Short mmCIF file of C-alpha atoms in Angstrom, two decimals:
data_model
loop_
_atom_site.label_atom_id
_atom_site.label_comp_id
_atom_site.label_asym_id
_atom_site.label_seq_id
_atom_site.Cartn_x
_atom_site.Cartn_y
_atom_site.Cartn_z
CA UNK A 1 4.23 -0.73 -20.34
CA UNK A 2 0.93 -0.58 -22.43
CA UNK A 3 1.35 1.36 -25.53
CA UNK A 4 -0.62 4.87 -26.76
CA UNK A 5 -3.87 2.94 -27.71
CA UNK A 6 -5.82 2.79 -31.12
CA UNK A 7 -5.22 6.32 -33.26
CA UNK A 8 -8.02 7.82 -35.99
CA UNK A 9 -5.99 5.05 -38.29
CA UNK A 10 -6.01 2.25 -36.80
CA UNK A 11 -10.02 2.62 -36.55
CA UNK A 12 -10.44 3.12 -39.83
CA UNK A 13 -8.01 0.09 -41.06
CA UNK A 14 -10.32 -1.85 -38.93
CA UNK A 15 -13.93 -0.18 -40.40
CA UNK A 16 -12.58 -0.48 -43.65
CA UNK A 17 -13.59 3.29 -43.90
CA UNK A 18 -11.08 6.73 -44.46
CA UNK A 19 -9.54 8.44 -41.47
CA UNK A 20 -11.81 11.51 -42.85
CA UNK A 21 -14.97 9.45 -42.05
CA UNK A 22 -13.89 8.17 -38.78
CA UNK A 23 -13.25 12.09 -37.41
CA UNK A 24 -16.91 12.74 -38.61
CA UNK A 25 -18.26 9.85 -36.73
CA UNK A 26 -16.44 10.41 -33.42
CA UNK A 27 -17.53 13.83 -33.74
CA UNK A 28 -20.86 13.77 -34.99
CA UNK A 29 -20.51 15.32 -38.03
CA UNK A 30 -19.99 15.26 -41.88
CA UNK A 31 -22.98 13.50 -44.23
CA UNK A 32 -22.86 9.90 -42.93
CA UNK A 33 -25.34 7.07 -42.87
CA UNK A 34 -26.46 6.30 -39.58
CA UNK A 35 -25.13 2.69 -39.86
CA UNK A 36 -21.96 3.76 -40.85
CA UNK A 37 -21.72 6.01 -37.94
CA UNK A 38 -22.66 3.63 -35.48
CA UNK A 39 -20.44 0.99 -37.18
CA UNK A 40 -17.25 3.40 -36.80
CA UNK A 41 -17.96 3.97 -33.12
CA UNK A 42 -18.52 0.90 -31.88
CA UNK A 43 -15.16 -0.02 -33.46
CA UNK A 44 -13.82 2.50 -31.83
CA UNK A 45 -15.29 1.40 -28.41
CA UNK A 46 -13.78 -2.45 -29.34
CA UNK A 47 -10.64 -1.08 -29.59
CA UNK A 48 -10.54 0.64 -26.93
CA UNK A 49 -10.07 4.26 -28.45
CA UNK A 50 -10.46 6.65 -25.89
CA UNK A 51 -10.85 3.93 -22.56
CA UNK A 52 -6.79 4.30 -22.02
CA UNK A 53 -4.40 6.43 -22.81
CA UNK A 54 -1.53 4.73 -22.15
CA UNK A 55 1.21 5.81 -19.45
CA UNK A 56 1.67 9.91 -17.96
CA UNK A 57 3.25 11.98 -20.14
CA UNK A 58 3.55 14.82 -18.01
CA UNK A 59 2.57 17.21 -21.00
CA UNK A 60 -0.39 19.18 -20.75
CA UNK A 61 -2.06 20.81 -24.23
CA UNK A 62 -3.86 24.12 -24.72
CA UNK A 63 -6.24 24.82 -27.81
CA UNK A 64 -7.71 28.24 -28.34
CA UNK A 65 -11.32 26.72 -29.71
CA UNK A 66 -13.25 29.50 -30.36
CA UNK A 67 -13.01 29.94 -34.17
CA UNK A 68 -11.02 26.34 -34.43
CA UNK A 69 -10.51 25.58 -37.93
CA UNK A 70 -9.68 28.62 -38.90
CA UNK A 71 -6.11 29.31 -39.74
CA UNK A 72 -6.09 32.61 -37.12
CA UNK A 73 -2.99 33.97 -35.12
CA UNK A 74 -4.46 33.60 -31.65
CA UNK A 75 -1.04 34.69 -29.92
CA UNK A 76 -0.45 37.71 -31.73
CA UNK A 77 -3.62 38.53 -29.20
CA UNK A 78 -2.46 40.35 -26.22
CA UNK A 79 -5.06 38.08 -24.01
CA UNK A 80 -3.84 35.05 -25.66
CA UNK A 81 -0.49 35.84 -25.47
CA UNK A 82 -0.48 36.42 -22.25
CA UNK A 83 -2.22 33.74 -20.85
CA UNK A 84 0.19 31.35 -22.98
CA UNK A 85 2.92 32.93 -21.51
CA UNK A 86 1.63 32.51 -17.86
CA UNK A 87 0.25 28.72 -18.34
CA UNK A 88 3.42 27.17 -18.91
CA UNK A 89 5.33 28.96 -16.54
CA UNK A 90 2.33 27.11 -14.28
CA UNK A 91 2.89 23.98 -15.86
CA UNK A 92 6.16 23.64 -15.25
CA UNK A 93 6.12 24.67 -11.98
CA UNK A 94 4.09 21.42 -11.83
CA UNK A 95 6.73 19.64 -13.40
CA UNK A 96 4.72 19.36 -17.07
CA UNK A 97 5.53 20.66 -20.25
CA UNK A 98 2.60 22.40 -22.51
CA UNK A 99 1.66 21.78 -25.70
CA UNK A 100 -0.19 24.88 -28.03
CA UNK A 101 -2.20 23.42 -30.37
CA UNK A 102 -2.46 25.25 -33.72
CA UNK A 103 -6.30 26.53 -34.73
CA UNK A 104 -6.25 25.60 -38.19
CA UNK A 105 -8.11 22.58 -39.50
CA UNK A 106 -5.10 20.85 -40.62
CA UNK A 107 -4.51 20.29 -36.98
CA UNK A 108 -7.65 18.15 -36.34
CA UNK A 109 -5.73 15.07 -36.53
CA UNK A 110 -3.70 16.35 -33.46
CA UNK A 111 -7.06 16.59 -31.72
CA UNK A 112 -7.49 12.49 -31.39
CA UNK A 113 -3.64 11.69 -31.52
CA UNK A 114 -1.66 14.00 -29.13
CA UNK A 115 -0.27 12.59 -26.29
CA UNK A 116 -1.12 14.89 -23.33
CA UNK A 117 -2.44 13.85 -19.89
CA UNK A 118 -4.72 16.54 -20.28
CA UNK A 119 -6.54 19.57 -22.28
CA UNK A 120 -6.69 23.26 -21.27
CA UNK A 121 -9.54 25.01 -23.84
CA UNK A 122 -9.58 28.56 -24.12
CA UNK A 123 -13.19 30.18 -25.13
CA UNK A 124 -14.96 26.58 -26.40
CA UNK A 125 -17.86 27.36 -28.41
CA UNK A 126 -20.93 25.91 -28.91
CA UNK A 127 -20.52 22.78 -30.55
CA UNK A 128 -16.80 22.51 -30.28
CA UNK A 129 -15.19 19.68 -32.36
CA UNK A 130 -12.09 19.74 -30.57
CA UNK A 131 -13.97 19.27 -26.94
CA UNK A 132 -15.81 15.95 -28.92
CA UNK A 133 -12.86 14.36 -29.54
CA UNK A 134 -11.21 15.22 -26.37
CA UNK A 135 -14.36 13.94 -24.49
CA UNK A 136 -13.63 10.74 -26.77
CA UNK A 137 -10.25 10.02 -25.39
CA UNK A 138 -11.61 10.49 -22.13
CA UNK A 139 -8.98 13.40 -21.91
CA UNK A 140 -9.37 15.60 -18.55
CA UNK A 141 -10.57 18.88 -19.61
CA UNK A 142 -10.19 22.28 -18.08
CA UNK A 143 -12.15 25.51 -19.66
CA UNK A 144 -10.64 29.34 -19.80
CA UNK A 145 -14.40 30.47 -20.06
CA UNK A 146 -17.56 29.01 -19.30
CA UNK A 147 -18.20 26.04 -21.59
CA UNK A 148 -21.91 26.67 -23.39
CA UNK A 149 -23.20 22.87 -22.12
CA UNK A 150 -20.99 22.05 -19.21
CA UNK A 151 -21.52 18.61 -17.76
CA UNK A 152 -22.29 18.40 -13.63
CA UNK A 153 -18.47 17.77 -13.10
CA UNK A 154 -17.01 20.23 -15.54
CA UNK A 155 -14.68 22.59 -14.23
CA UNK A 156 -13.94 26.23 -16.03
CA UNK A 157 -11.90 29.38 -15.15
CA UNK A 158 -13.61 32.72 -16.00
CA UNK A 159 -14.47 36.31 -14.67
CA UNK A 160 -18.11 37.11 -13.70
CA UNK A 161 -18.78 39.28 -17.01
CA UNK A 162 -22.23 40.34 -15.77
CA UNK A 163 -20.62 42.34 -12.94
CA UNK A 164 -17.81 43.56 -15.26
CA UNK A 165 -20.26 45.10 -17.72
CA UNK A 166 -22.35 46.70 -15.19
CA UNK A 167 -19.37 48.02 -13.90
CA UNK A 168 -18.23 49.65 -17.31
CA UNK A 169 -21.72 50.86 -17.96
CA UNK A 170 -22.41 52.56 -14.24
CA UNK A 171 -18.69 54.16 -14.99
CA UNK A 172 -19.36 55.66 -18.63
CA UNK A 173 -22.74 57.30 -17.17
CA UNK A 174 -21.57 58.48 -13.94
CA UNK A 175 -19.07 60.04 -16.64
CA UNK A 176 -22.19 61.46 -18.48
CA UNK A 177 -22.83 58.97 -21.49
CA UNK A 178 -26.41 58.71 -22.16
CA UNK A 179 -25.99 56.84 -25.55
CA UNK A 180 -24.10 53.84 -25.05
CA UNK A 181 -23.39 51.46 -27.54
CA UNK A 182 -21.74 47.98 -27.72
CA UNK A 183 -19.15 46.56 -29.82
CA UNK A 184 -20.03 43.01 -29.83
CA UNK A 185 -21.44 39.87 -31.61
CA UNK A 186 -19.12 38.65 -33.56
CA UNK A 187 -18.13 35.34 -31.29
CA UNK A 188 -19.85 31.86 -30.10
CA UNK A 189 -18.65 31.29 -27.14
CA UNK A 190 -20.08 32.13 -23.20
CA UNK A 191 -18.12 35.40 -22.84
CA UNK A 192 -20.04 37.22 -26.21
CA UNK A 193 -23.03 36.04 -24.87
CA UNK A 194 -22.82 36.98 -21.34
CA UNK A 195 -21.28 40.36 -22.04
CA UNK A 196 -24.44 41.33 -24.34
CA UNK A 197 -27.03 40.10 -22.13
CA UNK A 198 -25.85 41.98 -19.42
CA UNK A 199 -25.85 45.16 -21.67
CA UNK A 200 -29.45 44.93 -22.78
CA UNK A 201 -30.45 44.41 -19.68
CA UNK A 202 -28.69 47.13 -17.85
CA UNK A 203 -30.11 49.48 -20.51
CA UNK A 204 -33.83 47.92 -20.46
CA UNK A 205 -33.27 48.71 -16.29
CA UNK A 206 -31.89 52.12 -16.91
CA UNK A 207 -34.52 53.31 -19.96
CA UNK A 208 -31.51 53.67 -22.66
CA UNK A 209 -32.03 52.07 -25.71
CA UNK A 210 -30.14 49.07 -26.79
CA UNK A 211 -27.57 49.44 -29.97
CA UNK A 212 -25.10 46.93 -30.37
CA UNK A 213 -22.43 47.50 -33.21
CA UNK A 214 -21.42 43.86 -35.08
CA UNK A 215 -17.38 43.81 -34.40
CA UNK A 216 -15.54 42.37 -37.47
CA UNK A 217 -11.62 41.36 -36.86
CA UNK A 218 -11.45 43.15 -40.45
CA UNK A 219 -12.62 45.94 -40.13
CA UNK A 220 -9.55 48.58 -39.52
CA UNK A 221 -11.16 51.25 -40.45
CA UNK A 222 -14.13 50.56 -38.26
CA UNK A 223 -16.56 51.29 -41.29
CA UNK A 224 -19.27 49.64 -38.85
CA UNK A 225 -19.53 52.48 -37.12
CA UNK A 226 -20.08 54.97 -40.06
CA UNK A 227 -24.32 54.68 -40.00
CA UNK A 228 -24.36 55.23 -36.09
CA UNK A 229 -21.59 57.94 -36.20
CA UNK A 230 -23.70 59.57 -38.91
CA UNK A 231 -27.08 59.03 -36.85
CA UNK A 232 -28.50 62.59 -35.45
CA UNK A 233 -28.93 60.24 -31.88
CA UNK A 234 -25.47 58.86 -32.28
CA UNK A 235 -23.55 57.22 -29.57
CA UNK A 236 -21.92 59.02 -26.98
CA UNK A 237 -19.78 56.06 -25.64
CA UNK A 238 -18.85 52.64 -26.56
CA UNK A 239 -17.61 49.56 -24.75
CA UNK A 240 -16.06 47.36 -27.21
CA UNK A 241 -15.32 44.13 -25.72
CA UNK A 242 -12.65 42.53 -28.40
CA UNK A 243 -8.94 43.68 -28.42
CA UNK A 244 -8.39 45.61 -31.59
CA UNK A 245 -11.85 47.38 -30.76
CA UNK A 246 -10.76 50.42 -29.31
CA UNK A 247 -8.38 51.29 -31.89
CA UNK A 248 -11.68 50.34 -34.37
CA UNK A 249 -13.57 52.80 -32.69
CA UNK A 250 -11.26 55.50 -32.74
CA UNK A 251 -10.70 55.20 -36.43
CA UNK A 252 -14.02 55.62 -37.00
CA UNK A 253 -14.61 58.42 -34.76
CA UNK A 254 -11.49 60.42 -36.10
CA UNK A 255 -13.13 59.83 -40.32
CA UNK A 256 -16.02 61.34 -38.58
CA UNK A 257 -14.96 64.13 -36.71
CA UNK A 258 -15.71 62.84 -33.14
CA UNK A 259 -13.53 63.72 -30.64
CA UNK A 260 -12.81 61.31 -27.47
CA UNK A 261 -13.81 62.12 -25.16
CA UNK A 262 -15.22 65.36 -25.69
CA UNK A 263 -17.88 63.91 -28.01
CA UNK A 264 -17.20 59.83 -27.50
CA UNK A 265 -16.17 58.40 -24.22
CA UNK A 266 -14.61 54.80 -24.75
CA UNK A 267 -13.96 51.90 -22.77
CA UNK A 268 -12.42 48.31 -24.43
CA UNK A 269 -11.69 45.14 -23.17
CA UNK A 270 -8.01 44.80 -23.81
CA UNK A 271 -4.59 43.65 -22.47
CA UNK A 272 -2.64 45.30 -24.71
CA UNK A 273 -0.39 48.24 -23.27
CA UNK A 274 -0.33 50.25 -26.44
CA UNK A 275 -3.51 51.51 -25.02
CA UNK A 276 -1.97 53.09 -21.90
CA UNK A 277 -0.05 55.35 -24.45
CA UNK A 278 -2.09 56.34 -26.94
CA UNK A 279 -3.62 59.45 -27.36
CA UNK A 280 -6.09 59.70 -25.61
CA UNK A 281 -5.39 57.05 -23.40
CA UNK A 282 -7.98 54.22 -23.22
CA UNK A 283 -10.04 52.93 -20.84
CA UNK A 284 -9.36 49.22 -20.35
CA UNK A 285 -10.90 46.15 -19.15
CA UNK A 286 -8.25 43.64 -17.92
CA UNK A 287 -9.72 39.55 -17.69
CA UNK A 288 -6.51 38.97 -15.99
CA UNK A 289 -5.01 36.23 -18.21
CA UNK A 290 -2.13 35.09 -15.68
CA UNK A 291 -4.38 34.93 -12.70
CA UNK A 292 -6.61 32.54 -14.72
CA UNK A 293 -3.93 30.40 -16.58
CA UNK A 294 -2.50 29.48 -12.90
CA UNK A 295 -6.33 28.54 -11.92
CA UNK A 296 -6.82 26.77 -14.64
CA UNK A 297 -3.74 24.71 -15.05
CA UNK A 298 -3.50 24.15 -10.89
CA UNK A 299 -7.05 22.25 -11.65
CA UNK A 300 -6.12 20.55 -14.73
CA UNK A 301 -3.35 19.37 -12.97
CA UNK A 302 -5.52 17.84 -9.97
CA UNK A 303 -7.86 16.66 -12.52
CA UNK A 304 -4.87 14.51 -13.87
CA UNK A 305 -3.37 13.37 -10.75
CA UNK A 306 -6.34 12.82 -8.59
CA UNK A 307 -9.26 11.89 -11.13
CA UNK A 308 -11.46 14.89 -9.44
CA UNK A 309 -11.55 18.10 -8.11
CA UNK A 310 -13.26 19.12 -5.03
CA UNK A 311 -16.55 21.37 -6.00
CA UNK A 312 -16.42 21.72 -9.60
CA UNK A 313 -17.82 24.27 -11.50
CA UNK A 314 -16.32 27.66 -11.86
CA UNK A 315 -13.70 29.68 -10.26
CA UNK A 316 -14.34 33.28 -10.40
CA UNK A 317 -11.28 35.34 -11.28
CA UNK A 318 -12.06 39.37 -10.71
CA UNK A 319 -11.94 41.52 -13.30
CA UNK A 320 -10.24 45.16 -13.32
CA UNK A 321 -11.47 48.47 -14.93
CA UNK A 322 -8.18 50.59 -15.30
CA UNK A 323 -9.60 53.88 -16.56
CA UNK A 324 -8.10 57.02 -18.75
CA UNK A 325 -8.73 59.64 -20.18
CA UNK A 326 -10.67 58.45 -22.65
CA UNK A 327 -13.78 57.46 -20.36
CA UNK A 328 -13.39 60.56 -18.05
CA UNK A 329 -15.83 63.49 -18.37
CA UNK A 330 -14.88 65.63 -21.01
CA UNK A 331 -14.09 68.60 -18.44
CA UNK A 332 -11.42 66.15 -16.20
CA UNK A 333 -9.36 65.40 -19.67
#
């Protein structure tokens, strides 16, 4: 049987260069002379890094990419946790095991190493080191979310987040919100960026002007809402599209006297159920995490066993608006 192939080590042996400069060659980055570069890659190429990966493993990896070198608990997320959950029941209904890769960058080495027969990423940003060096292996790659610079034969799970957003804005104004502001921009990847072009330009179509709050993991308290909560024209709703949102939102409304809904109807992307039971109730948007990890790793899994998949591209998983009281016209609640 042929063995694993060349690792990050045996490259650099063979460059006479450190494993540190061969990861920023392969991935095109770091402060390295062009020849050096080049000489560490076509090593790479002569030893055949990346051209085989040896014999099926029957292990299939999963990387949450979207803020990937930061040390960051990604499964303490409700949407993460969920969809972790639901892709390896998948994958061993396939008869594979799954491997979760950890976010921090002391894991990069794991990147070029791991022996999988294929990658499941989970919100890949622009520029995504860990998609380079899979791409490098020639790994088979399957995206949870659009990939920013998919190639013709990519193939990604995600939920049409144009439609979604219209959805949540037509609800919170049929409700009677005329001031509806965004909790967005903190991430890279497609989902942030998709979500807040769709907002601007339902509220360009509809005459509303355009606020969008800057969500920070950090912030508890919700302090960025204190100069828009303080505004005479201040919102009257808010869609926050990041888990701990919501309960950002209504931390800031309670410091500043808004009620929800009477004063502040609220909608937030979220799986977690604490939502369903808080008072008020929120207004959730589910992405449907299980529906997509069984997409997702049913492709992977063809990927792997069949080298393609027929029409690749994206497979749309439907989104659901599960509303409360905390979106419903003040005189319903």
């Amino acid at each position: 049987m042929p063995g694993p192939g060349p690792t990050i080590a045996d490259i650099a042996r063979a460059a006479e260069v450190s494993t540190a400069t061969v990861s920023h060659a392969l991935n095109g980055t770091g402060r390295l002379g062009e020849g050096t570069r080049r000489r560490v890659r076509e090593t790479a190429a002569a030893l055949g890094y990346g051209a085989h990966r040896g014999p099926r493993t029957r292990t299939l990896g999963v990387a949450v990419t979207t803020y990937a070198g930061s040390a960051w608990d990604f499964a303490g997320v409700a949407y993460f946790s969920r969809l972790l959950t639901a892709a390896t029941s998948a994958a061993h209904a396939h008869g594979y095991a799954l491997t979760t890769l950890p976010a921090d960058r002391g894991a990069e080495p794991l990147w070029h190493t791991l022996a999988v027969d294929g990658m499941l990423l989970l919100d890949s940003p622009d520029g995504d080191r860990v998609l380079r060096a899979l791409r490098a292996r020639g790994l088979p790659v399957v995206f949870d979310g659009r990939p920013t610079d998919p190639r013709p034969d990519d193939v990604w799970v995600d939920n049409d987040h144009a439609a979604t957003t219209r959805e949540v804005l037509d609800h919170l104004a049929a409700s009677g919100a005329r001031r509806i502001a965004l909790h967005s921009g903190y991430g890279h990847e497609f989902y942030t960026g998709a979500v807040t072009s769709a907002y601007a330009q339902w509220c360009a179509e509809h005459g509303r002007r355009a606020r969008v709050v800057v969500f920070d993991p950090e912030d508890a308290a919700g302090r960025a809402f204190d100069a828009a909560f303080a505004a005479p024209d201040r919102p009257d709703a808010v869609y926050s599209v990041y888990d701990p949102g919501g309960r950002q939102v209504l931390a800031a409304a309670a410091r500043h006297g808004i009620r929800t809904p009477r004063d502040l109807l609220l909608v937030c992307a979220s799986e977690d159920p604490a939502y369903e039971t808080s008072d008020p109730s929120v207004t959730t948007v589910t992405l449907r995490p299980e529906r997509i990890a069984v997409t997702a790793v049913s492709a992977l899994v063809t990927l792997i066993e069949s080298g393609h998949v027929e029409s690749p591209g994206q497979r749309t998983v439907a989104a659901g608006l599960r509303v409360r009281a905390s979106s419903l016209p003040p005189d319903m609640y």
